[in-house]
């Protein structure tokens, strides 16, 4: 499963109430239903994806979980693609379950803000199998499904750098699901603050957006999550792979 692109692309499959959905600005209740998450995941794998960003939105919002659905997808597709799991990973049980399901990497969000000591232990234990999601409004972090504030961005990055965080997933909440373009300034600022790798998330709407991320003067911005633009057919995954090759 060697990735031959210069910018690793991760099509997103966000799951709520057992369905694949997309949100606007991460807001609960703004879902657009895209049907079966299994079918969506298979479609991206068949189209050439080497990674899939799989999100349990119910777990993130505290309204239940889709753990069985995510585990089935990971079981079936684990030999075809790498799976990055996100949503509601806040303690040893949820972290261990995610990694035991066969996920190549987990993305820790709220827990990194609310329980930094536990996050540091998880990073020490699992290394680059753990990424930390930085969901940002301005320079303020958002927590608990983006409905609460979680502190200042760079203070958190400095702490996580010290404990060895290997990757950040950086999302401008205001742009997520809006197809308004990525926040290149934010991505550059985070990249300059760390030696960790950085995944861009939120706002990507065109192949030019992908080329702009690819063209950042920051070698550690090496991946991008694709959501609404793919589902809205602004471009195909194959076109995106070709544009970032």
PDB file of N, CA and C in Angstrom, residues 136-141 153 172 183 186 189:
ATOM      1  N   UNK A 136      -9.875  24.590  14.824  1.00  0.00           N
ATOM      2  CA  UNK A 136      -9.511  25.950  15.191  1.00  0.00           C
ATOM      3  C   UNK A 136     -10.522  26.977  14.685  1.00  0.00           C
ATOM      4  N   UNK A 137     -10.846  27.925  15.560  1.00  0.00           N
ATOM      5  CA  UNK A 137     -11.531  29.161  15.155  1.00  0.00           C
ATOM      6  C   UNK A 137     -10.579  30.311  15.459  1.00  0.00           C
ATOM      7  N   UNK A 138     -10.058  30.938  14.417  1.00  0.00           N
ATOM      8  CA  UNK A 138      -9.020  31.944  14.646  1.00  0.00           C
ATOM      9  C   UNK A 138      -7.777  31.249  15.145  1.00  0.00           C
ATOM     10  N   UNK A 139      -7.385  31.543  16.407  1.00  0.00           N
ATOM     11  CA  UNK A 139      -6.305  30.814  17.063  1.00  0.00           C
ATOM     12  C   UNK A 139      -6.810  30.158  18.349  1.00  0.00           C
ATOM     13  N   UNK A 140      -8.151  29.942  18.413  1.00  0.00           N
ATOM     14  CA  UNK A 140      -8.761  29.287  19.566  1.00  0.00           C
ATOM     15  C   UNK A 140      -9.212  27.897  19.164  1.00  0.00           C
ATOM     16  N   UNK A 141      -8.868  26.917  19.978  1.00  0.00           N
ATOM     17  CA  UNK A 141      -9.239  25.538  19.693  1.00  0.00           C
ATOM     18  C   UNK A 141     -10.694  25.286  20.073  1.00  0.00           C
ATOM     19  N   UNK A 153      -4.318  27.845  20.586  1.00  0.00           N
ATOM     20  CA  UNK A 153      -3.735  26.897  19.645  1.00  0.00           C
ATOM     21  C   UNK A 153      -2.263  26.626  19.914  1.00  0.00           C
ATOM     22  N   UNK A 172      -9.741  24.368   9.996  1.00  0.00           N
ATOM     23  CA  UNK A 172     -10.386  25.659  10.252  1.00  0.00           C
ATOM     24  C   UNK A 172     -11.888  25.392  10.275  1.00  0.00           C
ATOM     25  N   UNK A 183      -7.431  27.259   4.763  1.00  0.00           N
ATOM     26  CA  UNK A 183      -6.758  28.363   5.449  1.00  0.00           C
ATOM     27  C   UNK A 183      -5.253  28.113   5.360  1.00  0.00           C
ATOM     28  N   UNK A 186      -3.104  29.509   8.313  1.00  0.00           N
ATOM     29  CA  UNK A 186      -3.149  28.674   9.515  1.00  0.00           C
ATOM     30  C   UNK A 186      -2.258  27.445   9.355  1.00  0.00           C
ATOM     31  N   UNK A 189       1.330  28.490   9.676  1.00  0.00           N
ATOM     32  CA  UNK A 189       1.682  28.858  11.051  1.00  0.00           C
ATOM     33  C   UNK A 189       1.924  27.623  11.907  1.00  0.00           C
TER      34      UNK A 189
END
